[in-house]
Short mmCIF file of N, CA, C and O in Angstrom, two decimals:
data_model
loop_
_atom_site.label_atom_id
_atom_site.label_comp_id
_atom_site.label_asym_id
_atom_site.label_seq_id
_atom_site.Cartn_x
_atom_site.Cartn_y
_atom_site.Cartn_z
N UNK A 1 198.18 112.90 -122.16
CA UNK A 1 198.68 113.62 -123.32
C UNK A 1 199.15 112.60 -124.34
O UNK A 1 199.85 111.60 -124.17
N UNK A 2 198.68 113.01 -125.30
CA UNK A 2 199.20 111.86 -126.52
C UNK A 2 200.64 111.98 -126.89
O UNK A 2 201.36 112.98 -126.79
N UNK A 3 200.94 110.75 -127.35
CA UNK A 3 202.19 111.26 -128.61
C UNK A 3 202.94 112.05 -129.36
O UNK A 3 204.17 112.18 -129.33
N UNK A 4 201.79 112.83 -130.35
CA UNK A 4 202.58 113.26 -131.37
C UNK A 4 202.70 115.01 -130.50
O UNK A 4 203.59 115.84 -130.68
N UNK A 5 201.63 115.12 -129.68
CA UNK A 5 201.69 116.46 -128.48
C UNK A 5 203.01 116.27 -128.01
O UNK A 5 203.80 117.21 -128.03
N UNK A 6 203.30 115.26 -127.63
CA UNK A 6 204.76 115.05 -127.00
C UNK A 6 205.47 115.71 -127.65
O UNK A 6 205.73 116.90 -127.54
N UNK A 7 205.95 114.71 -128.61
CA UNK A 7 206.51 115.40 -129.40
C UNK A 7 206.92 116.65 -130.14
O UNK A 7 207.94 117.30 -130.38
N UNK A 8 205.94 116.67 -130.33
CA UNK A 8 205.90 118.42 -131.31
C UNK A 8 206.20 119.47 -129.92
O UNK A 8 206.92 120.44 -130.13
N UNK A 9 205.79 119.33 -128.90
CA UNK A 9 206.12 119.99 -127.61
C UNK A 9 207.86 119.46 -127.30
O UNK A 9 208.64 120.21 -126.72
N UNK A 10 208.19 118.33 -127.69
CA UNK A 10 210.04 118.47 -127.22
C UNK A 10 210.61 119.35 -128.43
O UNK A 10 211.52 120.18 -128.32
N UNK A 11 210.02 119.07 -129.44
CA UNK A 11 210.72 119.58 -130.72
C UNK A 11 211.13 121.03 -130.80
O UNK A 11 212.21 121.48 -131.18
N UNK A 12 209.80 121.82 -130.26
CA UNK A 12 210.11 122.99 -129.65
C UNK A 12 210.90 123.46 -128.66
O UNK A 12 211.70 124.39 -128.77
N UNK A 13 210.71 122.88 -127.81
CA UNK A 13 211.55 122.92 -126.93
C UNK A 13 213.37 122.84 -127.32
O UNK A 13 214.29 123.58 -126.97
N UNK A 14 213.36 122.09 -127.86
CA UNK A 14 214.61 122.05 -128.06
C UNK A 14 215.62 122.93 -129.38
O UNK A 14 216.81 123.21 -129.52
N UNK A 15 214.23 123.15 -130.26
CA UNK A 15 214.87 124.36 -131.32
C UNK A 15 214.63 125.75 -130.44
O UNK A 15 215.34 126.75 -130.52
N UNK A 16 213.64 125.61 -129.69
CA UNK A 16 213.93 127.31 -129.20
C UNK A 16 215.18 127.43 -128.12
O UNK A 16 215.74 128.52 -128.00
N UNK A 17 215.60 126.32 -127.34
CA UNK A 17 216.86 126.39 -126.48
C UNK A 17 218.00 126.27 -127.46
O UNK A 17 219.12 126.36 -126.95
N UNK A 18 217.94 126.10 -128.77
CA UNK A 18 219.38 125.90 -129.29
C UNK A 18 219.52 127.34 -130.07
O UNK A 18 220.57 127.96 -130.21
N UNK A 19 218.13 127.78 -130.59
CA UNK A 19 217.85 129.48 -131.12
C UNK A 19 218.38 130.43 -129.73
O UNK A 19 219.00 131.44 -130.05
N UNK A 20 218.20 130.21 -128.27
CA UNK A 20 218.68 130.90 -127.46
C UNK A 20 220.28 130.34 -127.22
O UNK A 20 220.97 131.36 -127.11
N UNK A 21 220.81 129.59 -127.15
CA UNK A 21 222.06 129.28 -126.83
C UNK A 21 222.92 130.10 -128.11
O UNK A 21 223.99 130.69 -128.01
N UNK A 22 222.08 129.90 -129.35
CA UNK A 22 223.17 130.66 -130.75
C UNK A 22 222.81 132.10 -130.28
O UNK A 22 223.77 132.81 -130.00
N UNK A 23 221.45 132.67 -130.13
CA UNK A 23 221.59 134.13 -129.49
C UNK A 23 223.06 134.44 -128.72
O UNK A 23 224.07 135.00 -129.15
N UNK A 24 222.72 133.83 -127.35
CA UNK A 24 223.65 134.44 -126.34
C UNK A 24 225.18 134.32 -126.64
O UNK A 24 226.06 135.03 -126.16
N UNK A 25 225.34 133.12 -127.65
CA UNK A 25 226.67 132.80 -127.94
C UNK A 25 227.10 134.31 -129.03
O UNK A 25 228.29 134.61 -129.03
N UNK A 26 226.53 134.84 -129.56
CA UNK A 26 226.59 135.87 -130.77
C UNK A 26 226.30 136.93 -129.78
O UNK A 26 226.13 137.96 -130.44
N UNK A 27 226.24 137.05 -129.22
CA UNK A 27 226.24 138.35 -128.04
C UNK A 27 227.24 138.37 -127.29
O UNK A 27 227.59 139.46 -126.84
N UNK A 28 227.96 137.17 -126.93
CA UNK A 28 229.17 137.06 -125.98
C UNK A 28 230.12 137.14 -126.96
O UNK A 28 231.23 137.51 -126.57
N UNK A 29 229.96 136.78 -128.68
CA UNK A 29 231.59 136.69 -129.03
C UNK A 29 231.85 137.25 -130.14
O UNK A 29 233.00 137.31 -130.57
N UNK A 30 230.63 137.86 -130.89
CA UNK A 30 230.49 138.86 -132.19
C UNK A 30 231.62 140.17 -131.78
O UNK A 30 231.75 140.37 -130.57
N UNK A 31 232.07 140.67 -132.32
CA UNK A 31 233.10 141.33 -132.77
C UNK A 31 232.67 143.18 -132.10
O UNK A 31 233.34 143.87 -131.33
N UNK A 32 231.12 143.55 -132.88
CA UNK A 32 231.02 144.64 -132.94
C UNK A 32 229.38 145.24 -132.19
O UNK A 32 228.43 144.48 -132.38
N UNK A 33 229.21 146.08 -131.69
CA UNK A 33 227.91 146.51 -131.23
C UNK A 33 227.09 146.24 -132.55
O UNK A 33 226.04 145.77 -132.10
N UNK A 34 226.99 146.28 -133.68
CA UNK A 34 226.43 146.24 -134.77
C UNK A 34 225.73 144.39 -135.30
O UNK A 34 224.66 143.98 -135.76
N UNK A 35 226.94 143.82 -134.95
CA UNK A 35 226.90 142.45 -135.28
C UNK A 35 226.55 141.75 -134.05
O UNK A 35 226.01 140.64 -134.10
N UNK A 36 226.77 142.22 -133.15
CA UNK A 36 225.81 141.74 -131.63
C UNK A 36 224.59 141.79 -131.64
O UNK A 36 223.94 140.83 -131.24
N UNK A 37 224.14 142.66 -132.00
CA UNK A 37 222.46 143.03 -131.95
C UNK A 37 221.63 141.81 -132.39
O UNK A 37 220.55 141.53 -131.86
N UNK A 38 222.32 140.90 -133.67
CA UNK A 38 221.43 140.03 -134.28
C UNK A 38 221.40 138.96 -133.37
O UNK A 38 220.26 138.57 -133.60
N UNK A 39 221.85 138.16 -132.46
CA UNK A 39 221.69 137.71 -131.45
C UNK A 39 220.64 137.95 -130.87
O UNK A 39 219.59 137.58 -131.39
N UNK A 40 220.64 138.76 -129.42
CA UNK A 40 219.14 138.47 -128.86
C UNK A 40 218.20 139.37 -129.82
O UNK A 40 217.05 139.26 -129.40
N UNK A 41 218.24 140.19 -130.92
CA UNK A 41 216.89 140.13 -131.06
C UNK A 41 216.28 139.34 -132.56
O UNK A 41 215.17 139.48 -133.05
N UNK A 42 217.43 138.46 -133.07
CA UNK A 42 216.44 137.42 -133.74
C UNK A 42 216.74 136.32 -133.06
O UNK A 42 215.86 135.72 -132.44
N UNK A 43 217.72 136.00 -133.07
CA UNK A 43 217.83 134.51 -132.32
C UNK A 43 217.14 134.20 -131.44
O UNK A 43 216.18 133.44 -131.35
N UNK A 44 218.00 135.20 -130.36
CA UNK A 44 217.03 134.90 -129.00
C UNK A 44 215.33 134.58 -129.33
O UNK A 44 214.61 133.60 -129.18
N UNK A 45 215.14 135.83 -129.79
CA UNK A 45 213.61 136.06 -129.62
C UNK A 45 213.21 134.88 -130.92
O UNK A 45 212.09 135.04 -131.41
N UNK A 46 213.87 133.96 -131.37
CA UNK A 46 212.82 133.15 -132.44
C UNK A 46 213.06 131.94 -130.91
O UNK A 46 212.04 131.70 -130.27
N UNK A 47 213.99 131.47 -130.59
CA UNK A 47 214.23 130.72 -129.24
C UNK A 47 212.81 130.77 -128.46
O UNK A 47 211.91 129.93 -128.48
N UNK A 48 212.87 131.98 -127.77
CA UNK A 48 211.66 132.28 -126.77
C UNK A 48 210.26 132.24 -128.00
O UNK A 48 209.20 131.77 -127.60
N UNK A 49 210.29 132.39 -128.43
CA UNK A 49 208.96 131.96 -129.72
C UNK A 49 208.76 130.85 -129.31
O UNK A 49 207.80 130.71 -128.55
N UNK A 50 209.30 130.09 -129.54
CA UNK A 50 209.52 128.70 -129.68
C UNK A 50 209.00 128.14 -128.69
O UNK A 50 207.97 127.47 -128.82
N UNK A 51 209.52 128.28 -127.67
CA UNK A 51 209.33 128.01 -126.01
C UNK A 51 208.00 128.45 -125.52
O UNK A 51 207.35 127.78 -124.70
N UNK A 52 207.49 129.88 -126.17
CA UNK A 52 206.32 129.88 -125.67
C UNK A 52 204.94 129.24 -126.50
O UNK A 52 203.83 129.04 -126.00
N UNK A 53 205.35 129.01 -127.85
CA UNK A 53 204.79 127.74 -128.68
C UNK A 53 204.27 126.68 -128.23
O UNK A 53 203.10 126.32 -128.15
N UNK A 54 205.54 126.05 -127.85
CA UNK A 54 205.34 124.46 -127.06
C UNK A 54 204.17 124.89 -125.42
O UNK A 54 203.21 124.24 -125.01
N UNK A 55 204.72 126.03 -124.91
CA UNK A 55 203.67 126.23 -123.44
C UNK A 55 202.15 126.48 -124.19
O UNK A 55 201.11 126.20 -123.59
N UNK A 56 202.15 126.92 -125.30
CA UNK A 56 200.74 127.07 -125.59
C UNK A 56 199.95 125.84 -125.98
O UNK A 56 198.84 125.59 -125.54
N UNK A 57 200.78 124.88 -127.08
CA UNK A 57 200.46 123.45 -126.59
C UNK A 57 200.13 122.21 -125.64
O UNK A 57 199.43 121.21 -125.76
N UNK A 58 200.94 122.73 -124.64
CA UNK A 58 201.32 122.00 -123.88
C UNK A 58 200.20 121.90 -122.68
O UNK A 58 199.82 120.81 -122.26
N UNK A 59 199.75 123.03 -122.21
CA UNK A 59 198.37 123.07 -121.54
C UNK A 59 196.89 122.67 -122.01
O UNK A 59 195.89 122.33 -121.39
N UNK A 60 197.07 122.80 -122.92
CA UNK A 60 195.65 122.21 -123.72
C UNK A 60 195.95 121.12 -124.13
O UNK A 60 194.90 120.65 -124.55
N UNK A 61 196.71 120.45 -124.28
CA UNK A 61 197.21 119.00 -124.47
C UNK A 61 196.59 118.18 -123.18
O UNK A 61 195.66 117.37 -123.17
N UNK A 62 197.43 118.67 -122.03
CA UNK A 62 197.37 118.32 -120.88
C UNK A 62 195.54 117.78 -119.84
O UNK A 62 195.22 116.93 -119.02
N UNK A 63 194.86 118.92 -120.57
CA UNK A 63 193.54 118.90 -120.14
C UNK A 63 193.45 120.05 -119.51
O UNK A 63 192.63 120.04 -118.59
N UNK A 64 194.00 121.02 -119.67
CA UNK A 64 193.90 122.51 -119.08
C UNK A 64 193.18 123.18 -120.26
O UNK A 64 193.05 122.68 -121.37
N UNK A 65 192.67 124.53 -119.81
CA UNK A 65 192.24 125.25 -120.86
C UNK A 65 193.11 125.85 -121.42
O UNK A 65 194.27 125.80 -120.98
N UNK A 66 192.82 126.49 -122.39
CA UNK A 66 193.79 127.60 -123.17
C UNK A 66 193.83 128.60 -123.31
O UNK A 66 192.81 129.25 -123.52
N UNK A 67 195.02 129.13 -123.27
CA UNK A 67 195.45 130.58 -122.43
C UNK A 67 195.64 131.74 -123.00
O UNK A 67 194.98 132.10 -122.03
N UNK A 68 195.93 132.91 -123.73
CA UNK A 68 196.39 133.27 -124.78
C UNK A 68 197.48 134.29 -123.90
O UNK A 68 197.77 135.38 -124.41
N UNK A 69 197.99 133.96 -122.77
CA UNK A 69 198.88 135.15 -122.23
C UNK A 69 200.15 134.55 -122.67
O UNK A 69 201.03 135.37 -122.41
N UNK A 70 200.80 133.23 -123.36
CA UNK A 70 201.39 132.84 -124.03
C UNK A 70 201.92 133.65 -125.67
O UNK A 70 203.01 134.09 -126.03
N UNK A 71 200.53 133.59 -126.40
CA UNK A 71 200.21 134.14 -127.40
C UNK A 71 200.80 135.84 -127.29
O UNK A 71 201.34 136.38 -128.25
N UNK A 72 200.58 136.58 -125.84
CA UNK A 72 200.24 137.87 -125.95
C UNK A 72 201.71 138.32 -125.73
O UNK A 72 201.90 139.51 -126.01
N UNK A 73 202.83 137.61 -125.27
CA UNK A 73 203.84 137.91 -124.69
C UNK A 73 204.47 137.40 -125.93
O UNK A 73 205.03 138.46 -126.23
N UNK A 74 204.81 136.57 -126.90
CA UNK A 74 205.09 136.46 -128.17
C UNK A 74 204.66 138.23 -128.53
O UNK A 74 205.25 139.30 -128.65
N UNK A 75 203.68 137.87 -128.57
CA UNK A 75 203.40 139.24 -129.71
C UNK A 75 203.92 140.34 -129.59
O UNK A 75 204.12 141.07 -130.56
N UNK A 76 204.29 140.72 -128.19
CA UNK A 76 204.90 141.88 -127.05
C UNK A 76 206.10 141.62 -127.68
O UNK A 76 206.50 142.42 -128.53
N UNK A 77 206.77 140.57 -127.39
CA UNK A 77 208.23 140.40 -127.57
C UNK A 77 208.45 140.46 -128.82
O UNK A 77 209.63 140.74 -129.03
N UNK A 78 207.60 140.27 -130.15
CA UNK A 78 208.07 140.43 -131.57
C UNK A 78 207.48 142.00 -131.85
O UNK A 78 207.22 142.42 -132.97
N UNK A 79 207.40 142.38 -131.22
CA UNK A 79 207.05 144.33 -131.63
C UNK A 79 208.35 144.77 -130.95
O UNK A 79 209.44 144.83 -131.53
N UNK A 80 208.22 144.95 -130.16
CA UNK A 80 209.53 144.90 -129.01
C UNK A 80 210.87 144.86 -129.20
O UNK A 80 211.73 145.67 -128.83
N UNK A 81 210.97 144.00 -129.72
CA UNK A 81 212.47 143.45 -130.47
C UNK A 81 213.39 144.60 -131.61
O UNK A 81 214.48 145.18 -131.64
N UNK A 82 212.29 144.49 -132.34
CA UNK A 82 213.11 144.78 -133.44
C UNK A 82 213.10 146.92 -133.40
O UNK A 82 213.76 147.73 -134.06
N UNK A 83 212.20 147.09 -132.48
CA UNK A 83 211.97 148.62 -132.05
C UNK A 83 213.21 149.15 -131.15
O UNK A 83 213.63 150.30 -131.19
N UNK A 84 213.70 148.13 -130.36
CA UNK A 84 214.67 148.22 -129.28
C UNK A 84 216.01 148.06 -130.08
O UNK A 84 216.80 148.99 -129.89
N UNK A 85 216.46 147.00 -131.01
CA UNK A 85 217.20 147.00 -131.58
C UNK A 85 217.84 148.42 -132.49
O UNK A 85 219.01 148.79 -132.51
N UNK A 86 216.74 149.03 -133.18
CA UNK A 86 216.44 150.26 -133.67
C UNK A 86 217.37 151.46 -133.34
O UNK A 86 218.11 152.31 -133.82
N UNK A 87 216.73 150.89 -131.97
CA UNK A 87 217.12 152.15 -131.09
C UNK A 87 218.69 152.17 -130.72
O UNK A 87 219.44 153.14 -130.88
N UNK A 88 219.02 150.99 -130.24
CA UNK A 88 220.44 150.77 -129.90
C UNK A 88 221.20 151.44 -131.85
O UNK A 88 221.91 152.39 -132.19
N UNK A 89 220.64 150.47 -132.49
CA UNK A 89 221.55 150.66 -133.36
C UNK A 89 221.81 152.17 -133.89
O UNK A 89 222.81 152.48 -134.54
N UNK A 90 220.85 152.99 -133.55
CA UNK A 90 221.04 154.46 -133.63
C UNK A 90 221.66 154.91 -132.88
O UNK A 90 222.54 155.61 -133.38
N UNK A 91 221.67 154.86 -131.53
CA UNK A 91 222.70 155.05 -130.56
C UNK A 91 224.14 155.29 -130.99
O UNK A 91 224.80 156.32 -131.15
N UNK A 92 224.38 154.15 -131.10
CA UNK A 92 225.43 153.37 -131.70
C UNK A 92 225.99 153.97 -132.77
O UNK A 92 227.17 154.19 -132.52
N UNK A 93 225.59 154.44 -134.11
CA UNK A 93 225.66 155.18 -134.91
C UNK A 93 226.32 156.61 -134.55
O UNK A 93 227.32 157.26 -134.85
N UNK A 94 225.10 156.73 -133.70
CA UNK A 94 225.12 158.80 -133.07
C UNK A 94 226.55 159.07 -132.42
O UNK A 94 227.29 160.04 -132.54
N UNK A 95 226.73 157.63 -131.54
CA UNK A 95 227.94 157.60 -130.58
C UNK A 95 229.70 157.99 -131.62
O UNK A 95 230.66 158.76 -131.64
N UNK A 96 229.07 156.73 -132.37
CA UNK A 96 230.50 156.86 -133.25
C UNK A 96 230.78 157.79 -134.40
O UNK A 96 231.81 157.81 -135.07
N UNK A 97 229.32 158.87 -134.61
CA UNK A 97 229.24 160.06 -135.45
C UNK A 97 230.49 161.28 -134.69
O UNK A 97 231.43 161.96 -135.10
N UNK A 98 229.79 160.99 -133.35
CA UNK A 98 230.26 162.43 -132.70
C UNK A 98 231.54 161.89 -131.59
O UNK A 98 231.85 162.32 -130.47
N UNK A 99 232.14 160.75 -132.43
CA UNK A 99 233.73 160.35 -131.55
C UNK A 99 233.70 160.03 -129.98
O UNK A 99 234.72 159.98 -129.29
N UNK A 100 231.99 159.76 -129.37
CA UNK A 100 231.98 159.37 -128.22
C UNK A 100 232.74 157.81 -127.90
O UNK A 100 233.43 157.51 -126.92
N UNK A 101 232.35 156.94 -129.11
CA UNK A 101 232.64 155.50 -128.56
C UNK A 101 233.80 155.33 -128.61
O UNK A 101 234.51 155.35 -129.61
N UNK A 102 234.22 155.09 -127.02
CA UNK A 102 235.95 154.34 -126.61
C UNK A 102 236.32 153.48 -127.57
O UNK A 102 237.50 153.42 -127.90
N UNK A 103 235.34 152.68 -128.16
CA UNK A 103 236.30 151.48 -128.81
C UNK A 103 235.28 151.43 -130.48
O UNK A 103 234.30 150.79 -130.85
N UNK A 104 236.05 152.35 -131.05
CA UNK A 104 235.28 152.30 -132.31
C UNK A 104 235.23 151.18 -133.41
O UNK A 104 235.69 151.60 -134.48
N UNK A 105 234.87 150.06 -133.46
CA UNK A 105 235.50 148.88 -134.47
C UNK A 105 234.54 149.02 -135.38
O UNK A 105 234.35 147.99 -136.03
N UNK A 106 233.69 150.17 -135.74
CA UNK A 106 232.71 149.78 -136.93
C UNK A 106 233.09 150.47 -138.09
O UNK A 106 233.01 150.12 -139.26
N UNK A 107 233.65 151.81 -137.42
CA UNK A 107 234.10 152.31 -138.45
C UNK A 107 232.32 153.06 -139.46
O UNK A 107 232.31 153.17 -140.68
N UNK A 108 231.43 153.32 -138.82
CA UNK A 108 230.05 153.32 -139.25
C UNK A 108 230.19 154.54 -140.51
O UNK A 108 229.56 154.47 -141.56
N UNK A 109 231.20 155.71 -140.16
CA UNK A 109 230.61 157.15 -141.12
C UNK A 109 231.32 156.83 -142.21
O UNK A 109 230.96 157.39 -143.25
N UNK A 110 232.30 156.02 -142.26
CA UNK A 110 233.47 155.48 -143.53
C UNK A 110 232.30 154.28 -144.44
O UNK A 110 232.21 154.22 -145.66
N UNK A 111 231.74 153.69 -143.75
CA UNK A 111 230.82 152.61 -144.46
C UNK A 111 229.52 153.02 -144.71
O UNK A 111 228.68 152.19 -145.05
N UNK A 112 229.23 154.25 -144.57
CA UNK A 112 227.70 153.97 -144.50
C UNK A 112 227.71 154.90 -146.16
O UNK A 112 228.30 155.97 -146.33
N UNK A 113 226.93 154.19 -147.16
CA UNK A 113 226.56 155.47 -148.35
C UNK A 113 226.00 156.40 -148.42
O UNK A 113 225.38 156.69 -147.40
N UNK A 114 225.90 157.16 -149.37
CA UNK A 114 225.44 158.04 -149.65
C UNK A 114 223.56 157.85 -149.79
O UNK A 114 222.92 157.10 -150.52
N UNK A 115 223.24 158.49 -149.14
CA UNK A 115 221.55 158.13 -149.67
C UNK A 115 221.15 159.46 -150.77
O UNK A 115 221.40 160.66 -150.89
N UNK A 116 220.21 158.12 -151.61
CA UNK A 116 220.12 159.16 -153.21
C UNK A 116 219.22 160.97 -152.64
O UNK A 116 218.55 161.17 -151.63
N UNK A 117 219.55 161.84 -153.61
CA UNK A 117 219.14 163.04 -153.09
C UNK A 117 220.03 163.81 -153.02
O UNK A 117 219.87 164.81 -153.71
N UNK A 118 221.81 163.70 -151.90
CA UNK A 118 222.55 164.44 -151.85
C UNK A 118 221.74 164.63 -150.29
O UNK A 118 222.81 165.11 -149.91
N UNK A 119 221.29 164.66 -149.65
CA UNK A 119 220.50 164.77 -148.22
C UNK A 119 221.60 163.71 -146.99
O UNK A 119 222.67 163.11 -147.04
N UNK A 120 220.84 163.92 -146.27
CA UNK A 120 221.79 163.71 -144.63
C UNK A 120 220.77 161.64 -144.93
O UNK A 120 219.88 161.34 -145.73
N UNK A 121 221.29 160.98 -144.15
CA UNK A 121 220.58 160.09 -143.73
C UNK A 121 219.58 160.68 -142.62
O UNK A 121 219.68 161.85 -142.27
N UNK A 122 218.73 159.94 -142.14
CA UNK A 122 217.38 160.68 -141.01
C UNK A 122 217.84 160.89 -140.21
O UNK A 122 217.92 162.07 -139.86
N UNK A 123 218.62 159.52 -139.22
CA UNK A 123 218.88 159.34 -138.11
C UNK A 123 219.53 160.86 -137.62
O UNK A 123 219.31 161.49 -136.58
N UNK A 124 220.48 161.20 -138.89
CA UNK A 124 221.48 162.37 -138.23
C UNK A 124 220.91 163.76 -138.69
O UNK A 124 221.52 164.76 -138.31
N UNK A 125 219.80 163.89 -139.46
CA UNK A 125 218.79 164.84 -140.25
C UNK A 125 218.43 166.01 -138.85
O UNK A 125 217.54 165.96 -138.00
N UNK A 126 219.26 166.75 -139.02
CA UNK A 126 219.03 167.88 -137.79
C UNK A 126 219.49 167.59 -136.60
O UNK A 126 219.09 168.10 -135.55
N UNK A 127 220.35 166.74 -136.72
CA UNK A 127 220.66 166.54 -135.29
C UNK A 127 222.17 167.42 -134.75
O UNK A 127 222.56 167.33 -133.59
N UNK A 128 222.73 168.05 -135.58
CA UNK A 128 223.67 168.98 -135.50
C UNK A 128 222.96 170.34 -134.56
O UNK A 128 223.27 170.76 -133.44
N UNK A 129 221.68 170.89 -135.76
CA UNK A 129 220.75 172.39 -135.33
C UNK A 129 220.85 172.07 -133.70
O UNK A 129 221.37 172.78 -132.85
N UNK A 130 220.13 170.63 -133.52
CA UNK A 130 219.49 170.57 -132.30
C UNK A 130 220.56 170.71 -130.92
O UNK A 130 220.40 171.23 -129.81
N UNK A 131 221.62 170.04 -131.51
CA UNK A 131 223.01 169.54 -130.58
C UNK A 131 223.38 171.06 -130.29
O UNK A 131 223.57 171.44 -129.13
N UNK A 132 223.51 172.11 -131.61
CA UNK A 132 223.57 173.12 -131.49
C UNK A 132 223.19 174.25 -130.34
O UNK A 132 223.96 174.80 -129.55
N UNK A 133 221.84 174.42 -130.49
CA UNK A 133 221.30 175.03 -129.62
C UNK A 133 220.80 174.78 -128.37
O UNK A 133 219.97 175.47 -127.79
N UNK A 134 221.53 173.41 -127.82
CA UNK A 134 221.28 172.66 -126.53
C UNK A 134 222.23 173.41 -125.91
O UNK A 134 222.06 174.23 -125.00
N UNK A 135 223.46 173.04 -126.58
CA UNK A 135 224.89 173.28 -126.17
C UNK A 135 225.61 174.87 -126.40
O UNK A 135 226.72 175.13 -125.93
N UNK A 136 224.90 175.76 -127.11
CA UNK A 136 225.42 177.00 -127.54
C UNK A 136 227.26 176.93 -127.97
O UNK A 136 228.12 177.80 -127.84
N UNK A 137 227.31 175.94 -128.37
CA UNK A 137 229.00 175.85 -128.43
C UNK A 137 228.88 175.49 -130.10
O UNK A 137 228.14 174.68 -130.65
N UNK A 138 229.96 176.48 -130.74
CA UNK A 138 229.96 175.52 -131.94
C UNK A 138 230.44 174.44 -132.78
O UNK A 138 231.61 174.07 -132.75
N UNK A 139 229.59 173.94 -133.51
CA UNK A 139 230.25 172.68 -133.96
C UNK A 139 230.92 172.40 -134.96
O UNK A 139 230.49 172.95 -135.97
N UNK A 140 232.14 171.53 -135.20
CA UNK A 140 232.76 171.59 -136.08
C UNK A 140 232.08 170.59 -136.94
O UNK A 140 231.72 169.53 -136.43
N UNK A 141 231.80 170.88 -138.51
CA UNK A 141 231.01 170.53 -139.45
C UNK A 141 231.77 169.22 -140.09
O UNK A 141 231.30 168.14 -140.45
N UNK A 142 233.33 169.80 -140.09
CA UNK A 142 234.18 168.57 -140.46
C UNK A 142 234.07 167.13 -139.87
O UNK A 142 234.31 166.08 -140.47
N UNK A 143 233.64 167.31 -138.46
CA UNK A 143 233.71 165.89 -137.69
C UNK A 143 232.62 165.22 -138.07
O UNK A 143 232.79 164.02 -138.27
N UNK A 144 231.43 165.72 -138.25
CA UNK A 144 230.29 164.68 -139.09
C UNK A 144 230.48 164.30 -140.00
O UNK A 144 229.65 163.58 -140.56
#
């Protein structure tokens, strides 16, 4: 393996372990479910980018052939990411809409604006009707 393969293979290596160390560190000490999220799914996941970068180099450098299940698990993990995040962060939202979350620090229905129209945001766009007729109990309109 040459040189500058070396190289460009530590280089990676070592920005995607310092992109995962700032992930996990912002997941262990961020404040809020909201401000956690950006952790593993950019950090982390530019980290593991990274890492699987240098492995895609690193075998065809070597005298191996080249692989693309490197390539395919990047691609998995950058669809992945930001869909999952999505999801939590709606959660998250829904939770602290309807006074479920024990430890509320976001404060989400006080901060979030108005979207133009005079209309609901999506996330919560019928989700009263539905809560409604799951539960046959009624709901108080004030708490949303």
């Amino acid at each position: 393996m040459n040189l500058f393969a070396e190289i460009v293979i530590s280089l990676l290596l070592v920005v995607g372990g310092a992109f995962a160390l700032i992930g996990s560190w912002g997941l262990a000490k961020l404040p809020s479910v909201m401000t956690r999220l950006h952790g593993p799914t950019k950090a982390t996941t530019l980290g593991v980018g990274a890492c699987l970068i240098a492995s895609m180099i690193y075998f065809p450098a070597r005298g191996g052939d080249f692989s693309a299940h490197e390539l395919l698990i990047a691609l998995f993990l950058f669809l992945t990411a930001p869909v999952s995040a999505n999801m939590i962060a709606k959660a998250h939202i829904h939770r602290q809409g309807r006074g479920i979350d024990a430890n509320p620090s976001d404060d989400i229905l006080d901060s979030l604006p108005s979207p133009p129209g005079g209309s609901d945001w999506a996330t919560f766009g019928g989700a009263d009707e539905r809560f409604d007729s799951a539960s046959r109990d009624p709901v108080d309109k004030t708490q949303a």
